[in-house]
PDB file of C-alpha atoms and ligand atoms in Angstrom:
ATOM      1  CA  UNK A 123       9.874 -17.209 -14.853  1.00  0.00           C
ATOM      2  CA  UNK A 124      11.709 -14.024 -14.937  1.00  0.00           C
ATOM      3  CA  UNK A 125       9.364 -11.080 -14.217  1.00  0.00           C
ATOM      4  CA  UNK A 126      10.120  -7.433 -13.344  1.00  0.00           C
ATOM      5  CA  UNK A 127       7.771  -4.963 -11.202  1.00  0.00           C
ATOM      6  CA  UNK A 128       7.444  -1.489 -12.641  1.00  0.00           C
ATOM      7  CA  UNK A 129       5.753   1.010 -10.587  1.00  0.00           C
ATOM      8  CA  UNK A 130       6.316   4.871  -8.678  1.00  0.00           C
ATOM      9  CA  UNK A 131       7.640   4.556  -5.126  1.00  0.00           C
ATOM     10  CA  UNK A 132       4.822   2.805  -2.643  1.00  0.00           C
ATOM     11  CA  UNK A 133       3.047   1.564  -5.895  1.00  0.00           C
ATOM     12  CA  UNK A 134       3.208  -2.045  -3.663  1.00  0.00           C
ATOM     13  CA  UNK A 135       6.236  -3.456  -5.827  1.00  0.00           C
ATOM     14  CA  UNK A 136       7.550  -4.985  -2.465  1.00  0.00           C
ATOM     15  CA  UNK A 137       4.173  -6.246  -1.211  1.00  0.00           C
ATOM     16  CA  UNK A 138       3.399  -8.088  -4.362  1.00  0.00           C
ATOM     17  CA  UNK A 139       6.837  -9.087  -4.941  1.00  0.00           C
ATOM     18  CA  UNK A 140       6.805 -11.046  -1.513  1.00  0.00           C
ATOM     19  CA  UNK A 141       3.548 -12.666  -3.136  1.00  0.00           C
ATOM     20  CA  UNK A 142       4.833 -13.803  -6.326  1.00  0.00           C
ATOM     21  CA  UNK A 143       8.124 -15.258  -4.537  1.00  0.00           C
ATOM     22  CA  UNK A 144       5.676 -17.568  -2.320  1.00  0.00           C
ATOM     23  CA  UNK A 145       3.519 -18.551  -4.878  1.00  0.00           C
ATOM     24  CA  UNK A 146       6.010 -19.099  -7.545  1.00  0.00           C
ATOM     25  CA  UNK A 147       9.117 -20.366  -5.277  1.00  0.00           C
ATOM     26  CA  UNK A 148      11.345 -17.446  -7.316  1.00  0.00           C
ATOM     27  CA  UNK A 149      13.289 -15.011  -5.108  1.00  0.00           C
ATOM     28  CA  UNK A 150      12.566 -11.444  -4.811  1.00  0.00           C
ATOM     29  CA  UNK A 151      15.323  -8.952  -5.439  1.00  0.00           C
ATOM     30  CA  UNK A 152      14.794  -5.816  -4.443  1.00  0.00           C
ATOM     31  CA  UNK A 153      17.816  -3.575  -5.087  1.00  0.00           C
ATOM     32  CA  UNK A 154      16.260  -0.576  -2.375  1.00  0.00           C
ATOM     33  CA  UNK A 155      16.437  -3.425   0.118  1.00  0.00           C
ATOM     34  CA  UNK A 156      20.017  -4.774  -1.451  1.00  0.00           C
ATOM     35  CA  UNK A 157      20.861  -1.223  -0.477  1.00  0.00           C
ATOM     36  CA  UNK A 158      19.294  -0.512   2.977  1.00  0.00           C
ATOM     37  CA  UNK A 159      21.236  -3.974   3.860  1.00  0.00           C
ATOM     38  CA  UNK A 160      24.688  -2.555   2.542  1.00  0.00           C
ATOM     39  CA  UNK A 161      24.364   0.966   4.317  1.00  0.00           C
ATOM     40  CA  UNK A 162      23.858  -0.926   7.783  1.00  0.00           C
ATOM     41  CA  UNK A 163      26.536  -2.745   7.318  1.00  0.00           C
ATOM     42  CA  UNK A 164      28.754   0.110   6.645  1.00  0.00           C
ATOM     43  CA  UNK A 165      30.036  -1.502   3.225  1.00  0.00           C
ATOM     44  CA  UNK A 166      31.969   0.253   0.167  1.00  0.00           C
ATOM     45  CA  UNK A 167      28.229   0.168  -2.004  1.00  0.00           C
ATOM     46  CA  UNK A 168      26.298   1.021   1.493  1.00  0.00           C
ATOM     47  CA  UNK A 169      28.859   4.549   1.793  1.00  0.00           C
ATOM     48  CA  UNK A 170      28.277   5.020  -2.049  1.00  0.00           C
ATOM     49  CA  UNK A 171      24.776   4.776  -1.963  1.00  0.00           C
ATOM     50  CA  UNK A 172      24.290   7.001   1.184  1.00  0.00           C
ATOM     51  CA  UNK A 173      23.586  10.103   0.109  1.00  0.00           C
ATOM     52  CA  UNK A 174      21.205   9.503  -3.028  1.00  0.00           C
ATOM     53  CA  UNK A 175      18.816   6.510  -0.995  1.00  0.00           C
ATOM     54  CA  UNK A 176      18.425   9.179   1.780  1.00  0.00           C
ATOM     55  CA  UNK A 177      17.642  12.306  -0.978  1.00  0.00           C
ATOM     56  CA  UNK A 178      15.203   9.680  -2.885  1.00  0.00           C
ATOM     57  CA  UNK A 179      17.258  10.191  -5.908  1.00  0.00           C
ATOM     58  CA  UNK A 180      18.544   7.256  -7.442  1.00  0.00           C
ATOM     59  CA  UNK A 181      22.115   5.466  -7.245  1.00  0.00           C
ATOM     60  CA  UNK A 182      24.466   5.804  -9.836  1.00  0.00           C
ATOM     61  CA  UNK A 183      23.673   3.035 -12.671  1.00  0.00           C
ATOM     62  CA  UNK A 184      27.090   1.235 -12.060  1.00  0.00           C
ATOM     63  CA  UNK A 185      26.397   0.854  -9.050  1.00  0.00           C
ATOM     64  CA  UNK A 186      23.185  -1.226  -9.070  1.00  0.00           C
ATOM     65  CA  UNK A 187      24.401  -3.014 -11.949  1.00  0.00           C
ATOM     66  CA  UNK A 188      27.036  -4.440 -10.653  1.00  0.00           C
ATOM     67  CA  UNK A 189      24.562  -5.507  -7.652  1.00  0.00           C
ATOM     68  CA  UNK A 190      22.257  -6.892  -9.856  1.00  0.00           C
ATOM     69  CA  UNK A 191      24.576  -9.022 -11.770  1.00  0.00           C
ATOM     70  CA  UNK A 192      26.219 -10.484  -8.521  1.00  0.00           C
ATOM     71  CA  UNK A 193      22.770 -11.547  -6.974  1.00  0.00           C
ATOM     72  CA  UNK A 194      21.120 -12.908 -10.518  1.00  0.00           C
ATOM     73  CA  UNK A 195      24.159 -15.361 -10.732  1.00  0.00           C
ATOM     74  CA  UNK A 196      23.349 -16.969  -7.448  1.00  0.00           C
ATOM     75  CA  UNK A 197      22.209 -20.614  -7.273  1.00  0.00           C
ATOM     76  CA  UNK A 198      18.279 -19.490  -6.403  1.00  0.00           C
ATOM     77  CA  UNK A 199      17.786 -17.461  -9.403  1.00  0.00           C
ATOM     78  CA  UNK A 200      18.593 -20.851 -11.608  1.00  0.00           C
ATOM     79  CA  UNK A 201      14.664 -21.408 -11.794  1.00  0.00           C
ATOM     80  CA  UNK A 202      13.530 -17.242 -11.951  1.00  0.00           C
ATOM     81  CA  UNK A 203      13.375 -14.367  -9.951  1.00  0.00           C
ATOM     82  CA  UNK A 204      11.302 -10.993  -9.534  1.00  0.00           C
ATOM     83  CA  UNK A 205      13.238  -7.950  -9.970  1.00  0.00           C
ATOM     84  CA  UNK A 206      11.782  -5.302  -7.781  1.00  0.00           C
ATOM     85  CA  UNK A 207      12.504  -1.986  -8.062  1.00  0.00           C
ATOM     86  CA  UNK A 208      14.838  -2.634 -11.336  1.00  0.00           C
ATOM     87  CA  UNK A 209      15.350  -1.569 -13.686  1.00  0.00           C
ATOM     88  CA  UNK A 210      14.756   2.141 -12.888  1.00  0.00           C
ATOM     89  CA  UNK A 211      16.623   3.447 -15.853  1.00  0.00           C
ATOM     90  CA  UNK A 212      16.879   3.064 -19.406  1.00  0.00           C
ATOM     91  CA  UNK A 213      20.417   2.584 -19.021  1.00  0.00           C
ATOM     92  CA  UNK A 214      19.383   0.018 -16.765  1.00  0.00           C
ATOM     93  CA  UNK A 215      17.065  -1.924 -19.115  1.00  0.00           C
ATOM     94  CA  UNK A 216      19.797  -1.921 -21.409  1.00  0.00           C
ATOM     95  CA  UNK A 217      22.231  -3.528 -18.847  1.00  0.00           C
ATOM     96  CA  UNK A 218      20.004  -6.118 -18.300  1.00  0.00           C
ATOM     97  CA  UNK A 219      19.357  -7.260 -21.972  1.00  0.00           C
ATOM     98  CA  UNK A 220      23.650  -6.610 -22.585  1.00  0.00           C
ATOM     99  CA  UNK A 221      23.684  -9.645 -19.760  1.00  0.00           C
ATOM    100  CA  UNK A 222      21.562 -11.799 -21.844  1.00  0.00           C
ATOM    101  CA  UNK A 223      18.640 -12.466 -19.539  1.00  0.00           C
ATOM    102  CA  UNK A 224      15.496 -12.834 -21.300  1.00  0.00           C
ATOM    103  CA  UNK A 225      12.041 -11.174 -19.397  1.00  0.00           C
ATOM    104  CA  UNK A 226       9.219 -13.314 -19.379  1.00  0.00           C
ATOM    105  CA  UNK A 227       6.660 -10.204 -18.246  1.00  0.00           C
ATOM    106  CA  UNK A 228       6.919  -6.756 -16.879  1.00  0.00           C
ATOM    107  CA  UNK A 229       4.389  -6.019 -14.366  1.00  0.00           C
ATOM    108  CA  UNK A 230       3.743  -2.509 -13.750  1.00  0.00           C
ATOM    109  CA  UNK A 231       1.442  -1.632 -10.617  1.00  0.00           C
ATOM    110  CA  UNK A 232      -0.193   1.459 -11.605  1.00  0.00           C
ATOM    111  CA  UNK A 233      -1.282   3.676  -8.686  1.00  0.00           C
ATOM    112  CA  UNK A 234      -1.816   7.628  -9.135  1.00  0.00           C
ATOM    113  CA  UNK A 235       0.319   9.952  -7.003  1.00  0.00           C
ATOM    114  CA  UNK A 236      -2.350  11.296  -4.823  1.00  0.00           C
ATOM    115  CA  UNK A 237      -3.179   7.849  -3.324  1.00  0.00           C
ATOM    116  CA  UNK A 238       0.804   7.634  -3.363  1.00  0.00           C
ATOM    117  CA  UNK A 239       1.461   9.639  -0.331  1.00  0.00           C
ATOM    118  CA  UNK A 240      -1.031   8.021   2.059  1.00  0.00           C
ATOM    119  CA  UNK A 241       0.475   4.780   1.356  1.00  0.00           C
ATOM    120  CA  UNK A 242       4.123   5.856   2.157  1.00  0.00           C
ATOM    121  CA  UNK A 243       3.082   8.275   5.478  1.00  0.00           C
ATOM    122  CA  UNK A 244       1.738   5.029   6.979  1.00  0.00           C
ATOM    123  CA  UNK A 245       4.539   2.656   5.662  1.00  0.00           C
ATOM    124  CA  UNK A 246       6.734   0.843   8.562  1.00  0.00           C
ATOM    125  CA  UNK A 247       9.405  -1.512   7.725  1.00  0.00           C
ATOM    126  CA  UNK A 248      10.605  -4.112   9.378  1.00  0.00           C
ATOM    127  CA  UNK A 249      14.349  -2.936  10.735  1.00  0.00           C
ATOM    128  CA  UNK A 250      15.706  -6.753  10.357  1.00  0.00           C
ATOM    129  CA  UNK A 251      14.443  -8.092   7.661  1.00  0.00           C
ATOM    130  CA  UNK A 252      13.032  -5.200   5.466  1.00  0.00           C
ATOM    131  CA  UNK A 253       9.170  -6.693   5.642  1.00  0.00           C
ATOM    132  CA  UNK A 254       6.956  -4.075   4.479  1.00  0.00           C
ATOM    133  CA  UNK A 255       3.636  -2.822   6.671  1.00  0.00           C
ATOM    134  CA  UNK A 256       0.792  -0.540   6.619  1.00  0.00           C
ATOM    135  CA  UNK A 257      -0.705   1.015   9.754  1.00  0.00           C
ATOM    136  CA  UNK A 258      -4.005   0.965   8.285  1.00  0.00           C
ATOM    137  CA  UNK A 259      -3.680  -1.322   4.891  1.00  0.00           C
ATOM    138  CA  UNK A 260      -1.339  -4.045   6.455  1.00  0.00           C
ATOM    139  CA  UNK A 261      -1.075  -4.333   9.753  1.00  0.00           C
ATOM    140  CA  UNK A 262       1.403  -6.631  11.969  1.00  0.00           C
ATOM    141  CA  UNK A 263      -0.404  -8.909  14.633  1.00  0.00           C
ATOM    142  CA  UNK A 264       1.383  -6.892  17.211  1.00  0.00           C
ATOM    143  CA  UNK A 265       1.963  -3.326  16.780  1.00  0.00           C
ATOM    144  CA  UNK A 266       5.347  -2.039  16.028  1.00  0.00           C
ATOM    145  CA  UNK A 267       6.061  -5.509  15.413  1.00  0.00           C
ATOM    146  CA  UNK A 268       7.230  -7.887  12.762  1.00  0.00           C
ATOM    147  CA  UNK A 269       5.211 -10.584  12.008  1.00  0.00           C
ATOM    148  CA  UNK A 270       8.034 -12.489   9.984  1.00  0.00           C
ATOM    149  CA  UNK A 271      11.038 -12.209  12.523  1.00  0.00           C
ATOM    150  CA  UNK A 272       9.746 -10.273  15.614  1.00  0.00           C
ATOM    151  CA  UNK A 273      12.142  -7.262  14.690  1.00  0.00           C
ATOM    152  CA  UNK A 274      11.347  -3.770  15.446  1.00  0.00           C
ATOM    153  CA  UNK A 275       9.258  -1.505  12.425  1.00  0.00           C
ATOM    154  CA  UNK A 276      10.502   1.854  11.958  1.00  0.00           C
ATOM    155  CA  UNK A 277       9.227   4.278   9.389  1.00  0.00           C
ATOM    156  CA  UNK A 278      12.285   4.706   6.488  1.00  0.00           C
ATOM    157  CA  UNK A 279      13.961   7.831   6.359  1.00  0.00           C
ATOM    158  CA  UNK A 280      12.649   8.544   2.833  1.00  0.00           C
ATOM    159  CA  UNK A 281       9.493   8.140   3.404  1.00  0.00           C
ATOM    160  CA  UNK A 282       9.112  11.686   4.863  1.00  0.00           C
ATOM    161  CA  UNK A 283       6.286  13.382   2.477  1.00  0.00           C
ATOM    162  CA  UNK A 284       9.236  16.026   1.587  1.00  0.00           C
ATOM    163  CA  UNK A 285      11.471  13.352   0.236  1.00  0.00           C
ATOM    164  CA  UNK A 286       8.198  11.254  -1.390  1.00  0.00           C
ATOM    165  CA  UNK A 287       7.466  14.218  -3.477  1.00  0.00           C
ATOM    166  CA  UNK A 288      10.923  14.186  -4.905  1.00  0.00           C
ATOM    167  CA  UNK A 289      10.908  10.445  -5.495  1.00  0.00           C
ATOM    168  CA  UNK A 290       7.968  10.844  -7.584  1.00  0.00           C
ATOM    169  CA  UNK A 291       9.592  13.421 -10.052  1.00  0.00           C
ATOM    170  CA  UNK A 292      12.446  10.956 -10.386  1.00  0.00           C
ATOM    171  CA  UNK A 293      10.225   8.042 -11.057  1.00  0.00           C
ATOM    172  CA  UNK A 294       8.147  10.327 -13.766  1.00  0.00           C
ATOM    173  CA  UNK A 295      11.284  11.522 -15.170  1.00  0.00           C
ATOM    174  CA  UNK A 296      13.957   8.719 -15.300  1.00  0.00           C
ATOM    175  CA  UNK A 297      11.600   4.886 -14.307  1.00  0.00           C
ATOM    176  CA  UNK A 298       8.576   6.062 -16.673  1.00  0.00           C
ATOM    177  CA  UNK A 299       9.842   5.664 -20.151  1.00  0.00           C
ATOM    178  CA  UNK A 300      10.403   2.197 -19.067  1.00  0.00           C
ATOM    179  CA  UNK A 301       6.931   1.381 -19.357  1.00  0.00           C
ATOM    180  CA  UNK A 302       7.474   2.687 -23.455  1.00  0.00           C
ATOM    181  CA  UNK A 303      10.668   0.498 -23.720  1.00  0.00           C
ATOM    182  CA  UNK A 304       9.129  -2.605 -22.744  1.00  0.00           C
ATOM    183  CA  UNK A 305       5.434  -2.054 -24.110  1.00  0.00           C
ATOM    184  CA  UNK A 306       7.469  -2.291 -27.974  1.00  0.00           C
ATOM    185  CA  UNK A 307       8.807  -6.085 -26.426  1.00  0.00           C
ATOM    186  CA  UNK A 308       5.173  -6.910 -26.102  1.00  0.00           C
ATOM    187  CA  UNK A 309       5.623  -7.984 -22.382  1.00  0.00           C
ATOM    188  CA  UNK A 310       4.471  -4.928 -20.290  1.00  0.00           C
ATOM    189  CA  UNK A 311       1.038  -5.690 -18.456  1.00  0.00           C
ATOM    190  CA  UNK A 312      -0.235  -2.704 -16.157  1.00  0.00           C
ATOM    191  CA  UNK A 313      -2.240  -3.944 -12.894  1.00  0.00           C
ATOM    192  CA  UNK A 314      -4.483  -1.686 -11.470  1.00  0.00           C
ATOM    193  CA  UNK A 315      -2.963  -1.584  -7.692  1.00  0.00           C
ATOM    194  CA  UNK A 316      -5.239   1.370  -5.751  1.00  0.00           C
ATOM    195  CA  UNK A 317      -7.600  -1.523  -4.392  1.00  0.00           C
ATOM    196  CA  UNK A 318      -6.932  -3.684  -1.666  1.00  0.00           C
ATOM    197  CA  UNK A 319      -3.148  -5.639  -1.168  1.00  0.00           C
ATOM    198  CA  UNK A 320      -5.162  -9.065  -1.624  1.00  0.00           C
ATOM    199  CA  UNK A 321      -7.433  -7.789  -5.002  1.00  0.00           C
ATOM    200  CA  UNK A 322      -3.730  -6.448  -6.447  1.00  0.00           C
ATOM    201  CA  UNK A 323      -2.442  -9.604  -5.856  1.00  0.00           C
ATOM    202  CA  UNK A 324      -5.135 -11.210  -7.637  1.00  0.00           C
ATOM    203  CA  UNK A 325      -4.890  -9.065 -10.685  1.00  0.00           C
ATOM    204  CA  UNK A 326      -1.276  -9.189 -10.711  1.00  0.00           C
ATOM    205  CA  UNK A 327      -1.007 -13.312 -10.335  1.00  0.00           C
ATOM    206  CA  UNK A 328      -3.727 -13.292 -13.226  1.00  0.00           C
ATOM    207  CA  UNK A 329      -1.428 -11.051 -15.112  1.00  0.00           C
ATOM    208  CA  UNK A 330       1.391 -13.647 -14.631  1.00  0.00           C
ATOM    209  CA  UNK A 331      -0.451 -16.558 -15.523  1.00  0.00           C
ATOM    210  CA  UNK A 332      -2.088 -14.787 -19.134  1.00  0.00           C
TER     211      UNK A 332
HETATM  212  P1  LIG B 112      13.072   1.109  -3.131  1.00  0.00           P
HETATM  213  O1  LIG B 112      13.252   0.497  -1.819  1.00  0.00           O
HETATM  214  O2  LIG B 112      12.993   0.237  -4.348  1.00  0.00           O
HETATM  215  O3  LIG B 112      11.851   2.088  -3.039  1.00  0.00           O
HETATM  216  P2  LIG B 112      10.719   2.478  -4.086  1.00  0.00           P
HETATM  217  O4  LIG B 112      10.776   2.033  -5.489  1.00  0.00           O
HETATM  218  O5  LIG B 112      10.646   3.934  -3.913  1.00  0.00           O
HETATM  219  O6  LIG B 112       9.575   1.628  -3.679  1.00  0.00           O
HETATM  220  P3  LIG B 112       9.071   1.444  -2.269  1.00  0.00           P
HETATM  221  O7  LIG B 112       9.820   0.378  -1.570  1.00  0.00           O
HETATM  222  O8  LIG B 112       8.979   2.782  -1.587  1.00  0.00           O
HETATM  223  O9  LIG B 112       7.579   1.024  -2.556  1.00  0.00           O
HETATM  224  P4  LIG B 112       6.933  -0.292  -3.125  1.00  0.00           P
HETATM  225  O10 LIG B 112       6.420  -0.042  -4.505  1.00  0.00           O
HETATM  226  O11 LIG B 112       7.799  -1.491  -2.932  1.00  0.00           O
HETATM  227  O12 LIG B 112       5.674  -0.338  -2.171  1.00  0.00           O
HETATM  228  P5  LIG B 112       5.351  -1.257  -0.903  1.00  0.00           P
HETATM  229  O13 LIG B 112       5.007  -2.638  -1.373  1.00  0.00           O
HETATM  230  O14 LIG B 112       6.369  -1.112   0.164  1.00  0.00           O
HETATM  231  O15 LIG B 112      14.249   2.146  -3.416  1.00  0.00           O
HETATM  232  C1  LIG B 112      14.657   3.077  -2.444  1.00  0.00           C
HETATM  233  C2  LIG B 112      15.840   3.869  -2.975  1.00  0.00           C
HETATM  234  O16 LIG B 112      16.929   2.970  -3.309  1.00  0.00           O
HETATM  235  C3  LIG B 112      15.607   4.665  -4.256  1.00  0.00           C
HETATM  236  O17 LIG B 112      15.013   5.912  -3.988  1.00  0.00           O
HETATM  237  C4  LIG B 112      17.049   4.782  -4.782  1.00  0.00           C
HETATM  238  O18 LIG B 112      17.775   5.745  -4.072  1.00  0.00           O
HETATM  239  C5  LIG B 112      17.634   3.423  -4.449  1.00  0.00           C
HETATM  240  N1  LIG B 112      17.447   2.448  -5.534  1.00  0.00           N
HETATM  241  C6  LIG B 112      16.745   1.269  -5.480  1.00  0.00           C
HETATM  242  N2  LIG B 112      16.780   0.641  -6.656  1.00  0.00           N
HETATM  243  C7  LIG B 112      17.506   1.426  -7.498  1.00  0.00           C
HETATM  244  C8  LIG B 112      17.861   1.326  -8.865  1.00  0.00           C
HETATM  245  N3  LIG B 112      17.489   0.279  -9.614  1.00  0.00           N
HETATM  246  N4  LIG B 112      18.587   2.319  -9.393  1.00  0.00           N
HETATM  247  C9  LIG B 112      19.008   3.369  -8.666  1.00  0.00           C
HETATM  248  N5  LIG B 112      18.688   3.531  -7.369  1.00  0.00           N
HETATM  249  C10 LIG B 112      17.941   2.574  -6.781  1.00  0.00           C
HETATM  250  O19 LIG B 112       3.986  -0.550  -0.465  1.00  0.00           O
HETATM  251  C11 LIG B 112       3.996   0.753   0.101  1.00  0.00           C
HETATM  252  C12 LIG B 112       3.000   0.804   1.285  1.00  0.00           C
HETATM  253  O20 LIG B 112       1.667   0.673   0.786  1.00  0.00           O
HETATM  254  C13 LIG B 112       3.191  -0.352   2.289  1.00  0.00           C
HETATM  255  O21 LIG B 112       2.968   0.142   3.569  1.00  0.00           O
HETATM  256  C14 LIG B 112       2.132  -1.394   1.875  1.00  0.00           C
HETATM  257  O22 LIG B 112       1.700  -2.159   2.991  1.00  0.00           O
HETATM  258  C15 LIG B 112       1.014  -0.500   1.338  1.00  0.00           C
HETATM  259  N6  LIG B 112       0.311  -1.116   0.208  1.00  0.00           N
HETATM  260  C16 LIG B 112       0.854  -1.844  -0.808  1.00  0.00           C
HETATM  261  N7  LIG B 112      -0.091  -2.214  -1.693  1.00  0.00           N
HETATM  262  C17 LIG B 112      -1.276  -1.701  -1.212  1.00  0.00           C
HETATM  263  C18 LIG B 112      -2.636  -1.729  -1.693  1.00  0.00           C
HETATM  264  N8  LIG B 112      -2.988  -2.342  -2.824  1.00  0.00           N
HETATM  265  N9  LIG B 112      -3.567  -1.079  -0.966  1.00  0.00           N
HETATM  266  C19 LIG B 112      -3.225  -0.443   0.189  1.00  0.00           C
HETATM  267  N10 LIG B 112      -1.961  -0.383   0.689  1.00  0.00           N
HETATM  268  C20 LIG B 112      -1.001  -1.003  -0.004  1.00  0.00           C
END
């Protein structure tokens, strides 16, 4: 099962994403945490990538291609995997089907932008293994906490409200038409995602299994 997660910034890609992997065994790729890894470790894509992750605008298409196509050839992606957070582009859509993968669905978790910035404001991260957390909608057993690897939760630089607001217009502008290019494949389902993390994830594993 190959699925990709459409959806604005804090639209819960990540949080279902993690979902999906455990129920279906597939890995998650998420190319903002791809990213986040590379600019801690100080590598070549990390220094590229710098400057547009922390402006919320996005990183150059050849860039995240090229990351994409290393981490889909790996030995866990034989079976499926859940692309999470790309494509983001058109350009990147188009990379994807040039590579020959075939999508099974396209999820896209539909949230309106006024419930977007109460979602990111109380976002913390994980700092060692990127798990996503909400202070009110998902909390860790022990604040500040991670419940996955006992690392430290910090609050992402781009989740200040200034730079939210400009992720938005770069999701409506440049993600959006995706949901037009893949509605004419016939695979794009939209999930309601405003209720609760546990009713998404019901809507969006019956959305899977249609
Ligand atoms: P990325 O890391 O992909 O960020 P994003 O798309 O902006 O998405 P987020 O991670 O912010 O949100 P999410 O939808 O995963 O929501 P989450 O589950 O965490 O990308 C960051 C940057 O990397 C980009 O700006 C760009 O620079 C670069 N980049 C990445 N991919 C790229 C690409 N393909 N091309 C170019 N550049 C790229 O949920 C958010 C919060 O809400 C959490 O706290 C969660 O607990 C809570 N929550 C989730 N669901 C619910 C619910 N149903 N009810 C209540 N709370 C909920």
């Amino acid at each position: 099962m190959k699925i990709i997660l459409l959806g604005a910034p804090g639209a819960g890609k990540g949080t279902q994403a993690e979902k999906i992997s455990d129920t279906l065994g597939i890995p998650q790729i998420s190319t903002g945490n791809i990213i986040r890894e590379a600019l801690k470790s100080g590598s070549e894509v990390g220094l590229q990538a710098k400057s547009y992750i922390e402006s919320g605008k996005l990183v150059p298409d050849e860039v995240v291609i090229d990351i994409i196509k290393d981490r889909i050839a790996k030995e866990d992606c034989a079976n499926g995997f859940i692309l999470d957070g790309f494509p983001r582009t058109i350009a990147q859509a188009e990379a994807l089907d040039k590579m020959g993968i075939i999508i099974d669905k396209v999820l896209d978790i539909d949230v309106p932008d006024a419930v977007i910035a109460s979602r990111l404001s109380g976002r913390r991260v994980c700092e060692s293994c990127g798990s996503s957390y909400h202070l009110e909608f998902k909390k860790p057993a022990v604040d500040g906490v991670c419940d996955k690897c006992g690392g430290t939760l910090i609050q992402r630089k781009d989740d200040h409200p200034a730079t939210v607001a400009d992720r938005l217009k770069v999701y409506h502008e440049q993600t959006e038409p995706l949901k037009e290019y893949y509605k004419k494949t016939g695979k794009l389902y939209t999930v309601e995602g405003q209720d609760s993390v546990e009713d998404t994830t019901i809507r969006t594993l019956r959305a899977i299994a249609e």
